[in-house]
Protein backbone atom coordinates (compact mmCIF):
# COMPACT_ATOMS: atom_id res chain seq x y z
CA MET A 1 15.56 68.14 56.93
CA SER A 2 17.22 71.40 57.57
CA HIS A 3 20.69 72.29 56.50
CA SER A 4 22.91 74.28 58.83
CA VAL A 5 26.01 76.05 57.72
CA ALA A 6 28.81 76.81 60.13
CA ALA A 7 30.20 80.30 60.28
CA PRO A 8 33.58 80.60 58.59
CA VAL A 9 36.64 80.78 60.83
CA ILE A 10 38.21 84.21 60.48
CA GLY A 11 41.62 83.59 62.07
CA ALA A 12 43.58 80.81 63.67
CA PRO A 13 43.39 80.61 67.46
CA THR A 14 46.31 82.21 69.24
CA LEU A 15 48.06 81.03 72.37
CA PRO A 16 48.44 83.45 75.25
CA VAL A 17 51.94 84.82 75.70
CA ILE A 18 53.32 84.74 79.26
CA PRO A 19 56.28 87.09 79.77
CA LEU A 20 59.34 85.55 81.38
CA ARG A 21 59.27 88.23 84.11
CA GLU A 22 55.93 86.86 85.30
CA LEU A 23 56.96 83.22 85.04
CA ALA A 24 60.41 83.42 86.66
CA PRO A 25 59.30 83.99 90.30
CA TRP A 26 56.93 81.01 90.13
CA ALA A 27 59.58 78.80 88.56
CA LEU A 28 62.05 79.80 91.29
CA PHE A 29 59.48 79.18 94.04
CA PHE A 30 58.54 75.72 92.79
CA GLY A 31 62.18 74.85 92.12
CA LEU A 32 63.13 75.69 95.71
CA LEU A 33 60.09 73.84 97.02
CA ALA A 34 61.04 70.74 95.01
CA THR A 35 64.62 70.95 96.31
CA LEU A 36 63.35 71.13 99.89
CA VAL A 37 61.06 68.13 99.35
CA ILE A 38 63.88 66.07 97.81
CA PHE A 39 66.13 67.01 100.76
CA PHE A 40 63.62 65.76 103.32
CA VAL A 41 62.86 62.59 101.35
CA SER A 42 66.52 61.75 100.83
CA ALA A 43 67.80 62.74 104.28
CA ASP A 44 68.58 59.61 106.25
CA GLN A 45 68.71 61.31 109.63
CA GLY A 46 72.47 61.60 109.29
CA ALA A 47 74.93 64.47 109.43
CA VAL A 48 72.96 66.68 106.99
CA SER A 49 69.53 66.16 108.55
CA LEU A 50 67.97 69.22 110.18
CA PRO A 51 65.56 67.57 112.66
CA ALA A 52 66.84 65.02 115.14
CA GLY A 53 65.27 61.59 115.55
CA THR A 54 63.57 59.36 113.00
CA ALA A 55 60.29 61.24 112.49
CA VAL A 56 61.08 62.58 109.02
CA HIS A 57 62.43 59.20 107.93
CA GLU A 58 59.20 57.49 108.95
CA TRP A 59 57.00 60.14 107.28
CA VAL A 60 58.73 59.76 103.91
CA HIS A 61 59.63 56.07 104.13
CA ASP A 62 57.56 54.95 101.11
CA ALA A 63 58.74 57.89 99.00
CA ARG A 64 62.33 56.88 99.73
CA HIS A 65 61.69 53.41 98.31
CA LEU A 66 59.81 54.85 95.33
CA LEU A 67 62.79 57.08 94.46
CA GLY A 68 65.30 54.27 94.95
CA TYR A 69 66.94 55.41 98.20
CA PRO A 70 68.02 52.54 100.42
CA CYS A 71 66.91 52.95 103.99
CA HIS A 72 67.27 49.58 105.74
């Protein structure tokens, strides 16, 4: 049988640091994207709906139920 010895750990692992200046544009982009998605899912083709007709309502029908919006 052979014995193997692990090399000693010199320092603790460090986490990478992400500056806020690099993170802020991505957070803003995904925040606006999420707001747009919630708008289209929650719009019931009423006064605040951008497209006319029921196309958007039918595309997001299951998501409306999943989020608790009544639709019929």
